[in-house]
Amino acid sequence: MSETRPEPMAKAYQPAQVERAVYQRWLDADVFAPDGAGSRARPTAEPFVIIMPPPNVTGALHLGHAARSATEDLMIRRARMQQRPALWLPGVDHASIAAQWVLRRVLADEGTTPEELGREQYLERMWRFMEETRPVIMGQQRRLGISADWGRERFTMDDGSARAVRVAFKRLYEDGLAYRGQKLVNWCPGCGTSVSDLEVIGTPEEGKLWSVAYHLLPEGAAAGAEPSRDEIIVVATTRPETILGDTAVAVHPDDERYRHLVGRLVRIPFIDRDVPIVADDFVERGFGTGAVKVTPAHDHTDFETGERHGLPRIDVMTDEATMNAAAGPYEGLTREACRTAILRDLEAMGDLVEAKDHEMVIGRCQRSDDIVEPRLKTQWFIDVKPMAERAMRAVRERRTLFVPERFEKVFFDWLENIYDWNISRQLWWGHRIPAWYCPDGHVTVSDVETGPGRCVECRTFELAQDEDTFDTWFSSGLWPFSTLGWPDATHDLRTYYPTQVMETGHDIIFFWVARMMMLGEWLTDQEPFRVVYLSGLIRDPYGKKMSKTKGNVIDPLGIVDEIGADALRFALINGAAPGADQRLGPSRLDGARNFANKLWNAARFVLGAKPAELPAEMALILPEADRMGPAEHWILSRCHAALRDADAAYGGFQFAEATRILHTAIWSEYCDWYLEMAKVRLGADVAPEARAATWQVLAWVLDRYLRMLHPVMPHITEEIWGRLPHRPDDGDLLITAAWPASEALQSAADESQAAAVADIIELVSQMRNARADAGIEPATWLDAELRFEQADRTKAFDAIADVVAKLARVRPTVGHAEHASERTAALVVVSPGAEACLSVGAQDRERDRVRLEKELAETEQLLTATSAKLANAAFVSKAPAAVVDGVRTRQAELQDLATRIRGHLGR
RNA sequence: GGGCGGUUAGCUCAGUUGGUCAGAGCGCCUCGCUUACACCGAGGAAGUCAGAGGUUCGAGUCCUCUACCGCCCACCA
């Protein structure tokens, strides 16, 4: 503590300077890494590890990131103070599609396009872009005060990730899970790549359902024969342009209308293909005409129907979603133009039977909003079912828990109905698929960085690598272990894996969480994390999602500059129930700012009130019990309760509850009551040892609260703590000081004195209440005669009579007469265990009667309710004894209270 | 079409295993610049816990149904 801090504490808290300075102090001390120079972790303690969900390199930090970072930092800081080796590994994701879109815009500004640059130059440019944006994102994270281990920062495109991707893919290939095949993929024409099922957003839209007449060939006629003019089958479709790719018409096998037509051939218009009518029970008889055109190359259902019936698949489109040569006369048209043309032509032919409005769901690309086209492509897929089984087992065996628990069901529902994962992306930015093909089409998969020397089958050297890259989420799925060194059994992997908590938004439970669990279980034989903590979305004050287009985005850095990172963190955590979305607006932020200010000022008072008799360099210790007054015992008791409850809340992921407890403890108990009580006992007329003891308690309790609050508001607590005396074993920084163990407090407080003070506080409140109701000026001092039912209350009162005087603005005496109030005009206050009579003028007394009457009415109402409960024989016999006793005690209290009030009212 | 979540003071929301649980913050009203803080202090008003049944001695808290609101999943073309 030789370090000088010249600047005195400012009257109003100035977060910006304090936060930057404090953060630098931590960096200098090297305390973020579990094995850093400043770490005080016990090596034998169980490590606590969080791998940071990587923000995209492309975007600026938004409130969602801030909320997540705040929550993760909170957990890491608590674990660090518990002296566990706490590792929080930060990183960023390369976000291939998103990055590609962003860079395209950047390039457009520079007057060029990716196509012009070509793959190689494009990738160079992308890397440069990454080098520019990555530090920005990480700098923003730092500004929030997060205590990640920057020395271990990772990127999903770094060499370690690249190697993990290759090794993982080869393993999956050898295990028979990764395969290459021609299947229907979700093609986004705008992005020029396939996307996974998850990236296709079902969008309800108003469309049309057209009924089209297909002409049958005469019974028994071979393909190519002249179709009948009259014998038709009417099919219903929402996508007439796919008629050109039809290879069958399907009807339900039990449909009487069509049963006799099964096996006949129909003529597909415009391209003159003759296709069979097949029976398949996927057909809904009640929908449309009950007859369905089947286009296996452009519809997922039809693809499967085609598989069952061995139908050809005819792709009629190009990558740009225009019609290709297979579309015959319509070649070159866009999907939309082709539809219009076909409808026009059908109409002209008289084969357009009906057109009616139809509500439907259209698959659009999450990224570009283009209509996704199911198309036939030869790509890589992963059979995820076996991995899904493993992931689900981890949850069933409780090796991985969801918080909140209900997301387990969501998780299971998805994994139980999972399809193969298309992982090929026709993008340049990303990990290139490590598969090579020889001219004969043999496939060689290799995990060697430079690729395989020769074909595994024909040994030729002539190899070409797959042009495609992996779905971004493939490398993200390896994140919890690739960042720790996998596939090598590194020290980090052995020490820190499996990790403890994965904290992320519930919106990426499928994209990311489930995939990490599948890949983690499969590749490492362990669950990648023990707990999945899912947080909600941050919304604007009106409950709307924040989005750039709506213009309702709150920039977290703007808030940080304005009110400080600590206040923002407090607001975010205080407002978040696990898994639930939260609205964030100015009022909550103001509240958090005010709380920081309150804490700052309380600390300023405490530090400034240090009695001269205490040495400058002193250790933080609690004084002997007999040197403390009742108020000291009371605050120690309250402090103990707050610590116990807040710690339990932290431990149970009830972070908002923890902040609520600490807010109440600090503001409503410590500041509102104890500080005021302590002021009296710090006065010049107080015995020096009592004065010293009072300050020691003030400092000691503040120290506890600072420790407990540090995970949420790290900077301000660190700054204040640095100015307080420390315990010899604490070190210089709060960030590595010990987490308060609740048992340390147990013997400190004398609970009976604490209870006496609680009664006196209640009495003071009621005296204030009575004064306000009677309209007595706050400045007016009144004589008050107090009576206590128990001797220990009287004793406690004697010790803090000055406090009571000051807080209630009265000159108190302890009375012994039975009915003092009847002798003089007085306000009468009746509370459990105590009464007070305040001398006032007669007219005030009259107003006071009204208040007493009201109080009596309330008391009697409560009394009636409790008595009714006790009168119920079933309650008395069936409820637990403790509950019944509690009600009896309550009844007695109320009875007593009512009697006394009646007495004062002269009844 | 399935599933999940919500409906508690004017507003935003806490209330994890049924028994001081009817709460907090903001807002509002009345006082007060009392030497930590007006980003403050003291006091106050305000809710039949969406509706209807049921289980229980006892239900915002468990069950059923209903009504709105939100989200997720889904191959009726």
PDB file of N, CA and C (backbone and C1' of nucleotides) in Angstrom, chain A residues 11 236 284 287 292 301 358 406 583 594 597-598 601-602 604-605 667 671 676 679 769 872 874-875 878 880, chain B residues 3-5 12-15 19-20 26 31 36-37 39-45 57 72-73 75-77:
ATOM      1  N   LYS A  11     -16.581  14.403  -5.075  1.00  0.00           N
ATOM      2  CA  LYS A  11     -17.882  14.390  -4.431  1.00  0.00           C
ATOM      3  C   LYS A  11     -18.895  13.563  -5.226  1.00  0.00           C
ATOM      4  N   ALA A 236     -52.300 -29.254 -57.405  1.00  0.00           N
ATOM      5  CA  ALA A 236     -52.250 -27.935 -56.778  1.00  0.00           C
ATOM      6  C   ALA A 236     -50.802 -27.592 -56.472  1.00  0.00           C
ATOM      7  N   GLU A 284     -51.881 -35.310 -48.460  1.00  0.00           N
ATOM      8  CA  GLU A 284     -53.067 -34.989 -47.665  1.00  0.00           C
ATOM      9  C   GLU A 284     -54.254 -34.926 -48.627  1.00  0.00           C
ATOM     10  N   PHE A 287     -56.207 -31.561 -48.888  1.00  0.00           N
ATOM     11  CA  PHE A 287     -55.566 -30.309 -49.298  1.00  0.00           C
ATOM     12  C   PHE A 287     -55.570 -30.167 -50.814  1.00  0.00           C
ATOM     13  N   VAL A 292     -50.655 -34.140 -56.075  1.00  0.00           N
ATOM     14  CA  VAL A 292     -49.485 -33.295 -55.897  1.00  0.00           C
ATOM     15  C   VAL A 292     -48.480 -33.548 -57.000  1.00  0.00           C
ATOM     16  N   THR A 301     -39.693 -32.371 -49.370  1.00  0.00           N
ATOM     17  CA  THR A 301     -40.644 -33.476 -49.290  1.00  0.00           C
ATOM     18  C   THR A 301     -40.596 -34.302 -50.566  1.00  0.00           C
ATOM     19  N   HIS A 358     -53.616 -17.939 -50.701  1.00  0.00           N
ATOM     20  CA  HIS A 358     -53.156 -19.032 -49.857  1.00  0.00           C
ATOM     21  C   HIS A 358     -52.083 -18.534 -48.897  1.00  0.00           C
ATOM     22  N   ARG A 406     -35.811 -25.535 -18.075  1.00  0.00           N
ATOM     23  CA  ARG A 406     -36.779 -25.811 -19.127  1.00  0.00           C
ATOM     24  C   ARG A 406     -36.172 -25.903 -20.523  1.00  0.00           C
ATOM     25  N   ARG A 583     -36.128  -5.788 -20.625  1.00  0.00           N
ATOM     26  CA  ARG A 583     -36.203  -4.484 -21.257  1.00  0.00           C
ATOM     27  C   ARG A 583     -35.231  -3.562 -20.543  1.00  0.00           C
ATOM     28  N   ASN A 594     -27.213   5.801  -9.912  1.00  0.00           N
ATOM     29  CA  ASN A 594     -27.444   6.347  -8.579  1.00  0.00           C
ATOM     30  C   ASN A 594     -26.867   5.442  -7.493  1.00  0.00           C
ATOM     31  N   ASN A 597     -23.203   5.925  -7.303  1.00  0.00           N
ATOM     32  CA  ASN A 597     -22.954   7.203  -6.641  1.00  0.00           C
ATOM     33  C   ASN A 597     -23.169   7.106  -5.134  1.00  0.00           C
ATOM     34  N   LYS A 598     -24.197   6.380  -4.774  1.00  0.00           N
ATOM     35  CA  LYS A 598     -24.510   6.200  -3.349  1.00  0.00           C
ATOM     36  C   LYS A 598     -23.366   5.486  -2.635  1.00  0.00           C
ATOM     37  N   ASN A 601     -20.350   7.720  -2.251  1.00  0.00           N
ATOM     38  CA  ASN A 601     -20.481   8.732  -1.209  1.00  0.00           C
ATOM     39  C   ASN A 601     -20.472   8.140   0.189  1.00  0.00           C
ATOM     40  N   ALA A 602     -21.050   6.970   0.317  1.00  0.00           N
ATOM     41  CA  ALA A 602     -20.998   6.307   1.623  1.00  0.00           C
ATOM     42  C   ALA A 602     -19.541   6.044   1.978  1.00  0.00           C
ATOM     43  N   ARG A 604     -16.983   7.609   0.849  1.00  0.00           N
ATOM     44  CA  ARG A 604     -16.332   8.888   1.082  1.00  0.00           C
ATOM     45  C   ARG A 604     -16.552   9.318   2.539  1.00  0.00           C
ATOM     46  N   PHE A 605     -17.760   9.123   2.992  1.00  0.00           N
ATOM     47  CA  PHE A 605     -18.043   9.463   4.385  1.00  0.00           C
ATOM     48  C   PHE A 605     -17.223   8.599   5.339  1.00  0.00           C
ATOM     49  N   TRP A 667     -27.880   0.078   0.634  1.00  0.00           N
ATOM     50  CA  TRP A 667     -28.618   1.336   0.616  1.00  0.00           C
ATOM     51  C   TRP A 667     -29.558   1.466   1.821  1.00  0.00           C
ATOM     52  N   CYS A 671     -26.533   2.377   4.619  1.00  0.00           N
ATOM     53  CA  CYS A 671     -26.560   3.835   4.464  1.00  0.00           C
ATOM     54  C   CYS A 671     -27.703   4.485   5.245  1.00  0.00           C
ATOM     55  N   GLU A 676     -26.161   6.532   9.795  1.00  0.00           N
ATOM     56  CA  GLU A 676     -26.739   7.569  10.654  1.00  0.00           C
ATOM     57  C   GLU A 676     -26.511   7.256  12.133  1.00  0.00           C
ATOM     58  N   LYS A 679     -22.781   7.811  13.013  1.00  0.00           N
ATOM     59  CA  LYS A 679     -22.372   9.214  13.112  1.00  0.00           C
ATOM     60  C   LYS A 679     -22.387   9.671  14.576  1.00  0.00           C
ATOM     61  N   ASN A 769     -43.457   8.545  11.324  1.00  0.00           N
ATOM     62  CA  ASN A 769     -44.745   8.396  10.674  1.00  0.00           C
ATOM     63  C   ASN A 769     -45.794   9.245  11.392  1.00  0.00           C
ATOM     64  N   ASN A 872     -59.654 -22.884  13.053  1.00  0.00           N
ATOM     65  CA  ASN A 872     -59.846 -24.000  12.135  1.00  0.00           C
ATOM     66  C   ASN A 872     -59.138 -25.247  12.680  1.00  0.00           C
ATOM     67  N   ALA A 874     -58.846 -28.161  11.521  1.00  0.00           N
ATOM     68  CA  ALA A 874     -58.068 -28.896  10.529  1.00  0.00           C
ATOM     69  C   ALA A 874     -56.677 -28.304  10.402  1.00  0.00           C
ATOM     70  N   PHE A 875     -56.599 -26.967  10.453  1.00  0.00           N
ATOM     71  CA  PHE A 875     -55.299 -26.319  10.342  1.00  0.00           C
ATOM     72  C   PHE A 875     -54.418 -26.701  11.521  1.00  0.00           C
ATOM     73  N   LYS A 878     -53.409 -30.452  11.243  1.00  0.00           N
ATOM     74  CA  LYS A 878     -52.680 -30.938  10.068  1.00  0.00           C
ATOM     75  C   LYS A 878     -51.426 -30.147   9.716  1.00  0.00           C
ATOM     76  N   PRO A 880     -47.871 -28.282  10.085  1.00  0.00           N
ATOM     77  CA  PRO A 880     -46.705 -28.569  10.923  1.00  0.00           C
ATOM     78  C   PRO A 880     -46.721 -27.704  12.194  1.00  0.00           C
TER      79      PRO A 880
ATOM     80  P     G B   3     -48.620 -29.944 -27.460  1.00  0.00           P
ATOM     81  O5'   G B   3     -47.272 -29.236 -27.011  1.00  0.00           O
ATOM     82  C5'   G B   3     -46.087 -30.014 -26.884  1.00  0.00           C
ATOM     83  C4'   G B   3     -44.887 -29.115 -26.846  1.00  0.00           C
ATOM     84  C3'   G B   3     -44.909 -28.024 -25.792  1.00  0.00           C
ATOM     85  O3'   G B   3     -44.624 -28.524 -24.496  1.00  0.00           O
ATOM     86  C1'   G B   3     -44.129 -27.130 -27.815  1.00  0.00           C
ATOM     87  P     C B   4     -45.225 -27.772 -23.233  1.00  0.00           P
ATOM     88  O5'   C B   4     -44.296 -26.475 -23.146  1.00  0.00           O
ATOM     89  C5'   C B   4     -42.890 -26.609 -22.979  1.00  0.00           C
ATOM     90  C4'   C B   4     -42.216 -25.269 -23.138  1.00  0.00           C
ATOM     91  C3'   C B   4     -42.723 -24.159 -22.239  1.00  0.00           C
ATOM     92  O3'   C B   4     -42.225 -24.251 -20.920  1.00  0.00           O
ATOM     93  C1'   C B   4     -42.509 -23.332 -24.426  1.00  0.00           C
ATOM     94  P     G B   5     -43.111 -23.707 -19.721  1.00  0.00           P
ATOM     95  O5'   G B   5     -43.001 -22.121 -19.908  1.00  0.00           O
ATOM     96  C5'   G B   5     -41.758 -21.484 -19.697  1.00  0.00           C
ATOM     97  C4'   G B   5     -41.831 -20.049 -20.156  1.00  0.00           C
ATOM     98  C3'   G B   5     -42.880 -19.188 -19.482  1.00  0.00           C
ATOM     99  O3'   G B   5     -42.500 -18.766 -18.193  1.00  0.00           O
ATOM    100  C1'   G B   5     -42.940 -18.792 -21.798  1.00  0.00           C
ATOM    101  P     U B  12     -45.214  -1.977 -18.791  1.00  0.00           P
ATOM    102  O5'   U B  12     -43.781  -2.205 -18.132  1.00  0.00           O
ATOM    103  C5'   U B  12     -42.611  -1.778 -18.818  1.00  0.00           C
ATOM    104  C4'   U B  12     -41.393  -2.166 -18.028  1.00  0.00           C
ATOM    105  C3'   U B  12     -41.315  -3.626 -17.611  1.00  0.00           C
ATOM    106  O3'   U B  12     -40.843  -4.447 -18.663  1.00  0.00           O
ATOM    107  C1'   U B  12     -40.774  -2.251 -15.767  1.00  0.00           C
ATOM    108  P     C B  13     -41.269  -5.984 -18.686  1.00  0.00           P
ATOM    109  O5'   C B  13     -41.285  -6.382 -17.152  1.00  0.00           O
ATOM    110  C5'   C B  13     -40.783  -7.615 -16.715  1.00  0.00           C
ATOM    111  C4'   C B  13     -40.024  -7.406 -15.429  1.00  0.00           C
ATOM    112  C3'   C B  13     -40.082  -8.578 -14.450  1.00  0.00           C
ATOM    113  O3'   C B  13     -39.119  -9.558 -14.790  1.00  0.00           O
ATOM    114  C1'   C B  13     -40.446  -6.542 -13.283  1.00  0.00           C
ATOM    115  P     A B  14     -39.397 -11.074 -14.371  1.00  0.00           P
ATOM    116  O5'   A B  14     -38.632 -11.168 -12.976  1.00  0.00           O
ATOM    117  C5'   A B  14     -39.275 -10.765 -11.820  1.00  0.00           C
ATOM    118  C4'   A B  14     -38.315 -10.766 -10.672  1.00  0.00           C
ATOM    119  C3'   A B  14     -38.464 -12.004  -9.780  1.00  0.00           C
ATOM    120  O3'   A B  14     -37.547 -12.996 -10.156  1.00  0.00           O
ATOM    121  C1'   A B  14     -38.804 -10.043  -8.498  1.00  0.00           C
ATOM    122  P     G B  15     -37.899 -14.527 -10.035  1.00  0.00           P
ATOM    123  O5'   G B  15     -38.250 -14.636  -8.492  1.00  0.00           O
ATOM    124  C5'   G B  15     -39.166 -15.594  -8.072  1.00  0.00           C
ATOM    125  C4'   G B  15     -39.609 -15.265  -6.670  1.00  0.00           C
ATOM    126  C3'   G B  15     -40.823 -16.090  -6.250  1.00  0.00           C
ATOM    127  O3'   G B  15     -40.412 -17.297  -5.653  1.00  0.00           O
ATOM    128  C1'   G B  15     -41.313 -13.787  -6.000  1.00  0.00           C
ATOM    129  P     G B  19     -44.835 -21.481   1.217  1.00  0.00           P
ATOM    130  O5'   G B  19     -46.273 -21.503   1.876  1.00  0.00           O
ATOM    131  C5'   G B  19     -47.007 -20.280   2.011  1.00  0.00           C
ATOM    132  C4'   G B  19     -47.534 -20.170   3.430  1.00  0.00           C
ATOM    133  C3'   G B  19     -46.487 -19.751   4.443  1.00  0.00           C
ATOM    134  O3'   G B  19     -46.844 -18.441   4.845  1.00  0.00           O
ATOM    135  C1'   G B  19     -47.703 -21.649   5.195  1.00  0.00           C
ATOM    136  P     U B  20     -46.175 -17.248   4.437  1.00  0.00           P
ATOM    137  O5'   U B  20     -44.834 -17.375   5.268  1.00  0.00           O
ATOM    138  C5'   U B  20     -44.467 -16.595   6.358  1.00  0.00           C
ATOM    139  C4'   U B  20     -44.820 -15.148   6.194  1.00  0.00           C
ATOM    140  C3'   U B  20     -43.640 -14.246   5.885  1.00  0.00           C
ATOM    141  O3'   U B  20     -43.517 -14.202   4.470  1.00  0.00           O
ATOM    142  C1'   U B  20     -45.098 -13.298   7.514  1.00  0.00           C
ATOM    143  P     C B  26     -35.926   4.407  -7.255  1.00  0.00           P
ATOM    144  O5'   C B  26     -36.742   4.735  -8.583  1.00  0.00           O
ATOM    145  C5'   C B  26     -36.058   4.900  -9.823  1.00  0.00           C
ATOM    146  C4'   C B  26     -37.048   4.958 -10.958  1.00  0.00           C
ATOM    147  C3'   C B  26     -38.120   6.029 -10.852  1.00  0.00           C
ATOM    148  O3'   C B  26     -37.652   7.296 -11.261  1.00  0.00           O
ATOM    149  C1'   C B  26     -39.121   3.990 -11.475  1.00  0.00           C
ATOM    150  P     C B  31     -46.109  20.317   0.716  1.00  0.00           P
ATOM    151  O5'   C B  31     -45.428  19.942   2.093  1.00  0.00           O
ATOM    152  C5'   C B  31     -44.133  20.357   2.322  1.00  0.00           C
ATOM    153  C4'   C B  31     -43.562  19.605   3.485  1.00  0.00           C
ATOM    154  C3'   C B  31     -42.082  19.851   3.617  1.00  0.00           C
ATOM    155  O3'   C B  31     -41.862  21.061   4.333  1.00  0.00           O
ATOM    156  C1'   C B  31     -42.434  17.539   3.590  1.00  0.00           C
ATOM    157  P     A B  36     -22.025  14.509   6.619  1.00  0.00           P
ATOM    158  O5'   A B  36     -21.561  13.558   5.432  1.00  0.00           O
ATOM    159  C5'   A B  36     -20.381  13.853   4.680  1.00  0.00           C
ATOM    160  C4'   A B  36     -20.454  13.135   3.357  1.00  0.00           C
ATOM    161  C3'   A B  36     -21.659  13.509   2.510  1.00  0.00           C
ATOM    162  O3'   A B  36     -21.381  14.655   1.724  1.00  0.00           O
ATOM    163  C1'   A B  36     -21.474  11.152   2.648  1.00  0.00           C
ATOM    164  P     C B  37     -22.574  15.627   1.281  1.00  0.00           P
ATOM    165  O5'   C B  37     -23.348  14.800   0.158  1.00  0.00           O
ATOM    166  C5'   C B  37     -22.737  14.560  -1.110  1.00  0.00           C
ATOM    167  C4'   C B  37     -23.509  13.488  -1.840  1.00  0.00           C
ATOM    168  C3'   C B  37     -24.960  13.818  -2.132  1.00  0.00           C
ATOM    169  O3'   C B  37     -25.078  14.588  -3.311  1.00  0.00           O
ATOM    170  C1'   C B  37     -24.796  11.620  -1.276  1.00  0.00           C
ATOM    171  P     C B  39     -29.126  15.514  -8.554  1.00  0.00           P
ATOM    172  O5'   C B  39     -29.142  13.925  -8.308  1.00  0.00           O
ATOM    173  C5'   C B  39     -30.211  13.052  -8.762  1.00  0.00           C
ATOM    174  C4'   C B  39     -29.750  11.653  -8.440  1.00  0.00           C
ATOM    175  C3'   C B  39     -29.084  11.626  -7.072  1.00  0.00           C
ATOM    176  O3'   C B  39     -29.873  11.136  -5.994  1.00  0.00           O
ATOM    177  C1'   C B  39     -27.575  10.864  -8.820  1.00  0.00           C
ATOM    178  P     C B  40     -30.631   9.884  -5.818  1.00  0.00           P
ATOM    179  O5'   C B  40     -30.480   9.796  -4.233  1.00  0.00           O
ATOM    180  C5'   C B  40     -29.203   9.979  -3.629  1.00  0.00           C
ATOM    181  C4'   C B  40     -29.327  10.799  -2.371  1.00  0.00           C
ATOM    182  C3'   C B  40     -30.507  10.486  -1.473  1.00  0.00           C
ATOM    183  O3'   C B  40     -30.299   9.292  -0.740  1.00  0.00           O
ATOM    184  C1'   C B  40     -30.258  12.802  -1.625  1.00  0.00           C
ATOM    185  P     G B  41     -31.551   8.427  -0.324  1.00  0.00           P
ATOM    186  O5'   G B  41     -32.088   9.258   0.909  1.00  0.00           O
ATOM    187  C5'   G B  41     -31.270   9.427   2.047  1.00  0.00           C
ATOM    188  C4'   G B  41     -31.953  10.307   3.046  1.00  0.00           C
ATOM    189  C3'   G B  41     -33.368   9.894   3.414  1.00  0.00           C
ATOM    190  O3'   G B  41     -33.388   8.848   4.364  1.00  0.00           O
ATOM    191  C1'   G B  41     -33.320  12.209   2.990  1.00  0.00           C
ATOM    192  P     A B  42     -34.621   7.852   4.366  1.00  0.00           P
ATOM    193  O5'   A B  42     -35.755   8.745   5.022  1.00  0.00           O
ATOM    194  C5'   A B  42     -35.658   9.127   6.376  1.00  0.00           C
ATOM    195  C4'   A B  42     -36.893   9.867   6.783  1.00  0.00           C
ATOM    196  C3'   A B  42     -38.202   9.183   6.410  1.00  0.00           C
ATOM    197  O3'   A B  42     -38.561   8.171   7.326  1.00  0.00           O
ATOM    198  C1'   A B  42     -38.303  11.453   5.805  1.00  0.00           C
ATOM    199  P     G B  43     -39.360   6.902   6.783  1.00  0.00           P
ATOM    200  O5'   G B  43     -40.771   7.544   6.433  1.00  0.00           O
ATOM    201  C5'   G B  43     -41.641   7.934   7.481  1.00  0.00           C
ATOM    202  C4'   G B  43     -42.800   8.703   6.946  1.00  0.00           C
ATOM    203  C3'   G B  43     -43.737   7.937   6.014  1.00  0.00           C
ATOM    204  O3'   G B  43     -44.597   7.060   6.705  1.00  0.00           O
ATOM    205  C1'   G B  43     -43.327  10.082   5.131  1.00  0.00           C
ATOM    206  P     G B  44     -45.151   5.756   5.960  1.00  0.00           P
ATOM    207  O5'   G B  44     -46.155   6.360   4.874  1.00  0.00           O
ATOM    208  C5'   G B  44     -47.287   7.097   5.298  1.00  0.00           C
ATOM    209  C4'   G B  44     -48.000   7.689   4.121  1.00  0.00           C
ATOM    210  C3'   G B  44     -48.566   6.696   3.118  1.00  0.00           C
ATOM    211  O3'   G B  44     -49.784   6.148   3.570  1.00  0.00           O
ATOM    212  C1'   G B  44     -47.524   8.489   1.977  1.00  0.00           C
ATOM    213  P     A B  45     -50.261   4.717   3.071  1.00  0.00           P
ATOM    214  O5'   A B  45     -51.032   5.059   1.717  1.00  0.00           O
ATOM    215  C5'   A B  45     -52.109   6.003   1.706  1.00  0.00           C
ATOM    216  C4'   A B  45     -52.455   6.339   0.290  1.00  0.00           C
ATOM    217  C3'   A B  45     -52.697   5.131  -0.603  1.00  0.00           C
ATOM    218  O3'   A B  45     -54.030   4.677  -0.488  1.00  0.00           O
ATOM    219  C1'   A B  45     -51.210   6.607  -1.685  1.00  0.00           C
ATOM    220  P     C B  57     -57.058 -31.477   3.787  1.00  0.00           P
ATOM    221  O5'   C B  57     -57.121 -29.997   4.380  1.00  0.00           O
ATOM    222  C5'   C B  57     -58.252 -29.596   5.163  1.00  0.00           C
ATOM    223  C4'   C B  57     -57.932 -28.297   5.849  1.00  0.00           C
ATOM    224  C3'   C B  57     -57.379 -27.212   4.940  1.00  0.00           C
ATOM    225  O3'   C B  57     -58.430 -26.504   4.319  1.00  0.00           O
ATOM    226  C1'   C B  57     -56.011 -27.393   6.853  1.00  0.00           C
ATOM    227  P     C B  72     -38.636 -16.840 -32.671  1.00  0.00           P
ATOM    228  O5'   C B  72     -38.536 -18.388 -32.328  1.00  0.00           O
ATOM    229  C5'   C B  72     -37.421 -18.889 -31.598  1.00  0.00           C
ATOM    230  C4'   C B  72     -37.637 -20.330 -31.256  1.00  0.00           C
ATOM    231  C3'   C B  72     -37.903 -21.250 -32.434  1.00  0.00           C
ATOM    232  O3'   C B  72     -36.708 -21.617 -33.096  1.00  0.00           O
ATOM    233  C1'   C B  72     -39.467 -21.711 -30.743  1.00  0.00           C
ATOM    234  P     C B  73     -36.762 -21.964 -34.652  1.00  0.00           P
ATOM    235  O5'   C B  73     -37.532 -23.362 -34.660  1.00  0.00           O
ATOM    236  C5'   C B  73     -36.892 -24.540 -34.196  1.00  0.00           C
ATOM    237  C4'   C B  73     -37.885 -25.665 -34.103  1.00  0.00           C
ATOM    238  C3'   C B  73     -38.507 -26.119 -35.415  1.00  0.00           C
ATOM    239  O3'   C B  73     -37.643 -26.971 -36.149  1.00  0.00           O
ATOM    240  C1'   C B  73     -40.207 -25.890 -33.821  1.00  0.00           C
ATOM    241  P     C B  75     -40.110 -29.322 -41.737  1.00  0.00           P
ATOM    242  O5'   C B  75     -41.418 -29.419 -42.620  1.00  0.00           O
ATOM    243  C5'   C B  75     -41.540 -28.630 -43.782  1.00  0.00           C
ATOM    244  C4'   C B  75     -42.291 -29.415 -44.821  1.00  0.00           C
ATOM    245  C3'   C B  75     -43.566 -30.062 -44.310  1.00  0.00           C
ATOM    246  O3'   C B  75     -44.646 -29.146 -44.371  1.00  0.00           O
ATOM    247  C1'   C B  75     -42.314 -31.679 -45.479  1.00  0.00           C
ATOM    248  P     C B  76     -45.564 -28.895 -43.165  1.00  0.00           P
ATOM    249  O5'   C B  76     -46.651 -27.938 -43.799  1.00  0.00           O
ATOM    250  C5'   C B  76     -47.899 -28.461 -44.080  1.00  0.00           C
ATOM    251  C4'   C B  76     -48.035 -28.870 -45.515  1.00  0.00           C
ATOM    252  C3'   C B  76     -48.752 -27.839 -46.392  1.00  0.00           C
ATOM    253  O3'   C B  76     -47.826 -27.214 -47.279  1.00  0.00           O
ATOM    254  C1'   C B  76     -50.118 -29.748 -46.108  1.00  0.00           C
ATOM    255  P     A B  77     -48.191 -25.657 -47.771  1.00  0.00           P
ATOM    256  O5'   A B  77     -47.628 -25.535 -49.265  1.00  0.00           O
ATOM    257  C5'   A B  77     -48.181 -26.340 -50.243  1.00  0.00           C
ATOM    258  C4'   A B  77     -47.076 -27.183 -50.789  1.00  0.00           C
ATOM    259  C3'   A B  77     -46.806 -26.871 -52.256  1.00  0.00           C
ATOM    260  O3'   A B  77     -45.400 -26.866 -52.481  1.00  0.00           O
ATOM    261  C1'   A B  77     -47.656 -29.114 -51.965  1.00  0.00           C
TER     262        A B  77
END
